[in-house]
Short mmCIF file of C-alpha atoms in Angstrom, two decimals:
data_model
loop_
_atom_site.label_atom_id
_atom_site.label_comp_id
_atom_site.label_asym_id
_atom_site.label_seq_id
_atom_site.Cartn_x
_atom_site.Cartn_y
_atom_site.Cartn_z
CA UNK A 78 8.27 5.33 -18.95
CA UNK A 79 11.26 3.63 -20.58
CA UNK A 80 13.93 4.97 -18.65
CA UNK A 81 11.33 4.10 -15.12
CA UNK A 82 11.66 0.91 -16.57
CA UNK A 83 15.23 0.99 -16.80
CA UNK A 84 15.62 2.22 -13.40
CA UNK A 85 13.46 -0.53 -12.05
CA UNK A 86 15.30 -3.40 -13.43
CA UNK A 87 18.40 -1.84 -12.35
CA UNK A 88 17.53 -1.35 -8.94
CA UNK A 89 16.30 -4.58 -9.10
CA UNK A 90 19.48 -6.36 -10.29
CA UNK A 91 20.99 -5.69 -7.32
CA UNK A 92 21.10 -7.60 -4.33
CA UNK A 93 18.40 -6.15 -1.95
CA UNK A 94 19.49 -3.96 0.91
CA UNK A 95 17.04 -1.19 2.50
CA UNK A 96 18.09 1.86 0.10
CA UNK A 97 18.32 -0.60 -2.73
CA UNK A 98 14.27 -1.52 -1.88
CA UNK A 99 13.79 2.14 -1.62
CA UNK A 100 14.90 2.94 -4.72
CA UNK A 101 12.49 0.06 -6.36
CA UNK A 102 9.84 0.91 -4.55
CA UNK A 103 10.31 4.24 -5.87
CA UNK A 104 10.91 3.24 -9.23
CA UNK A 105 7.55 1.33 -9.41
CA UNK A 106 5.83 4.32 -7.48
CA UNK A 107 6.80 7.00 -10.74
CA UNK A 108 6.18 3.99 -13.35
CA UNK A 109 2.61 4.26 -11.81
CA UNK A 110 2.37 7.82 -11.81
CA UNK A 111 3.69 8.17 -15.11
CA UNK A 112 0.99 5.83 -16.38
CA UNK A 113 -1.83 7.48 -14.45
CA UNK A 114 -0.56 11.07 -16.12
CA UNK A 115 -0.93 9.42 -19.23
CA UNK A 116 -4.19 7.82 -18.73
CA UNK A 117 -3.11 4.59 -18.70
CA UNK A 118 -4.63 3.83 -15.23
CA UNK A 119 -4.96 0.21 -16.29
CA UNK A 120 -1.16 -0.25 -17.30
CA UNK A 121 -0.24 1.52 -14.57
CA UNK A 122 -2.30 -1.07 -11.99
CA UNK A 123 -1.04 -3.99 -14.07
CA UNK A 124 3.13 -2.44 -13.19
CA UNK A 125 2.12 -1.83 -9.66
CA UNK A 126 0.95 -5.46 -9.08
CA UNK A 127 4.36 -6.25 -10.10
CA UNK A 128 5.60 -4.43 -7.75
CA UNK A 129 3.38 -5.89 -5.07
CA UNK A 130 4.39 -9.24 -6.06
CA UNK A 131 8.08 -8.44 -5.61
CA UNK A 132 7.79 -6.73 -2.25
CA UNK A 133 5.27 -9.53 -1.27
CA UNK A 134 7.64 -12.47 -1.86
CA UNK A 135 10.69 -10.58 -0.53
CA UNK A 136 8.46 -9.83 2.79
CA UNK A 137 7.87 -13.30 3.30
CA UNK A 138 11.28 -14.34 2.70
CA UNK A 139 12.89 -11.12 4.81
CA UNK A 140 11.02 -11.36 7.99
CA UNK A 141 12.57 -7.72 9.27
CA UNK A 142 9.96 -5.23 9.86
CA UNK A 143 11.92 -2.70 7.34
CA UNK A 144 11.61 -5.35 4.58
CA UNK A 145 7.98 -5.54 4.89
CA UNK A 146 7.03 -2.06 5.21
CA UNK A 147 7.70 -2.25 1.16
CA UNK A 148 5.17 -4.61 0.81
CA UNK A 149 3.14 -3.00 3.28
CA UNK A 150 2.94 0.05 1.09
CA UNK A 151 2.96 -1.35 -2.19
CA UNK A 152 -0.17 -3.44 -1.34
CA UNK A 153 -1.94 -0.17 0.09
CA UNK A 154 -1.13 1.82 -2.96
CA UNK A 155 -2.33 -1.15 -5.18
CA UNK A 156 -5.77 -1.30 -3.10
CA UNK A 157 -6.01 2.51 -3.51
CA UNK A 158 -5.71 2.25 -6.79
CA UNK A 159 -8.20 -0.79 -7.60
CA UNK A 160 -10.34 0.46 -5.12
CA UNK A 161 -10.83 3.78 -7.68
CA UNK A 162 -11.13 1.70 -10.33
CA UNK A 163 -14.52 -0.11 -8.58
CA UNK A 164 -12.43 -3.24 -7.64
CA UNK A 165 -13.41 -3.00 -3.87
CA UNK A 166 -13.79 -6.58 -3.46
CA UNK A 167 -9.79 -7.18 -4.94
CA UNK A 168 -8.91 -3.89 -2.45
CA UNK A 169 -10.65 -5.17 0.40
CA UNK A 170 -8.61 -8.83 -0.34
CA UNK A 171 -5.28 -7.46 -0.99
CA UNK A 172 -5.58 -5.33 2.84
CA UNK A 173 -6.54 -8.52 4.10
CA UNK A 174 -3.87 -10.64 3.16
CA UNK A 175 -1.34 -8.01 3.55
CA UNK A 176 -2.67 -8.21 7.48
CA UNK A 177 -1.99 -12.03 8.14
CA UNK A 178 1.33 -11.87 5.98
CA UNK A 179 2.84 -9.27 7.53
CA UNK A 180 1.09 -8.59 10.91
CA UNK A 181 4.47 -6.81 12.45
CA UNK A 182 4.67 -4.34 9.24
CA UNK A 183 5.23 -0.55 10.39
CA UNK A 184 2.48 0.55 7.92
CA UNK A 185 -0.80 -1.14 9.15
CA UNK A 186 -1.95 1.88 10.71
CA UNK A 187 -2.45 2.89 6.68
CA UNK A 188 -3.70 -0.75 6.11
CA UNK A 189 -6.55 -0.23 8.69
CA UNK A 190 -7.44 3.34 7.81
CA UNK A 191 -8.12 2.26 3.79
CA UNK A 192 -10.27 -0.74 5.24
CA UNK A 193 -11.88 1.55 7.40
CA UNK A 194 -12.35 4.07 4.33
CA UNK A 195 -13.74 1.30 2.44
CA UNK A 196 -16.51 0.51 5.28
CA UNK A 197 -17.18 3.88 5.67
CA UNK A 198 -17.86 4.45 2.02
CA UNK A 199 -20.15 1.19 2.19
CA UNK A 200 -22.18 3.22 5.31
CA UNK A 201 -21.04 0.17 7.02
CA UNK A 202 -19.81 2.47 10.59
CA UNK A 203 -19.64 0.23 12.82
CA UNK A 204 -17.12 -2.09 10.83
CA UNK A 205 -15.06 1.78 9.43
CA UNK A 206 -14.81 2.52 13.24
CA UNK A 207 -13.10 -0.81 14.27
CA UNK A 208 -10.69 -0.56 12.12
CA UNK A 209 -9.76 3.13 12.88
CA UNK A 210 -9.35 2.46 16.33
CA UNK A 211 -7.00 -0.67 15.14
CA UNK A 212 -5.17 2.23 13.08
CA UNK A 213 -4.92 3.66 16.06
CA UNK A 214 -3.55 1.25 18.24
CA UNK A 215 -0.53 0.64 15.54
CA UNK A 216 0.76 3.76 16.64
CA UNK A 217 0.61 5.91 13.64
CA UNK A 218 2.38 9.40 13.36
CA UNK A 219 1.03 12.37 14.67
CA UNK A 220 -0.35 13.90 11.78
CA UNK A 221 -2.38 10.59 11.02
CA UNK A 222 -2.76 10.45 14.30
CA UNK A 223 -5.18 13.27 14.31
CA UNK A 224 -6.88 12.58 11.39
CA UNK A 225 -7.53 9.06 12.98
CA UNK A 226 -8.81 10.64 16.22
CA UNK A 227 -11.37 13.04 14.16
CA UNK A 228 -12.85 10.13 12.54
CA UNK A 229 -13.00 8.19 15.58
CA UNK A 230 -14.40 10.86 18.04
#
């Protein structure tokens, strides 16, 4: 975990070009891994909000759709995660925000599918097949594609 950590802040230091948020984003993704591994699922939620607090605030101020796929991701990882944890309610808010603060993000398909998830966990159909079909209309790659279509159809 130390040398994540040290990665991270590294990558971080730097001004923030594409590859440079790639590497942070992948330097929070094996901090929370490493944490999960070590049963340390809280710790590992508590590093990934960081991460979803850097990615959010360098979304809003880097309009460009590459920018906030980051946050995009982050925030659906960070829902995933609270969402096992029985936090649906902070899942189900963090998908929602995500939505209105980045509606151009390359990643809603994902955003959509884990709301839809969520609903269809709840037995709430209806609401899970809405957002599916919104997945679907974000243009999502194949392979999700046809997942999408399976739970649609």
């Amino acid at each position: 975990i130390d040398d994540a950590k040290k990665n991270l802040e590294k990558a971080k230091s730097t001004s923030a070009k594409a590859n440079e948020l790639d590497n942070i984003f992948k330097a929070y993704e094996y901090s929370r891994i490493t944490y999960r591994v070590e049963e340390s699922k809280e710790k590992g939620i508590k590093e990934f909000r960081k991460a979803f607090a850097f990615f959010e605030s360098y979304a809003v101020k880097n309009a460009k759709k590459e920018f906030s796929k980051y946050y995009t991701d982050t925030a659906v990882q960070l829902a995933r995660d609270v969402w096992t944890e029985g936090q649906a309610d902070s899942a189900r808010k963090i998908l929602l925000d995500v939505i209105k603060k980045a509606p151009k993000s390359s990643s809603l398909d994902q955003v959509y599918w884990v709301l839809g998830r969520m609903d269809q966990e709840k037995k709430n159909y209806g609401e899970a097949i809405e957002y599916f079909e919104k997945a679907l209309k974000e243009d999502p790659a194949k392979d999700f594609r046809l997942k999408l279509l399976w739970l649609v159809e």
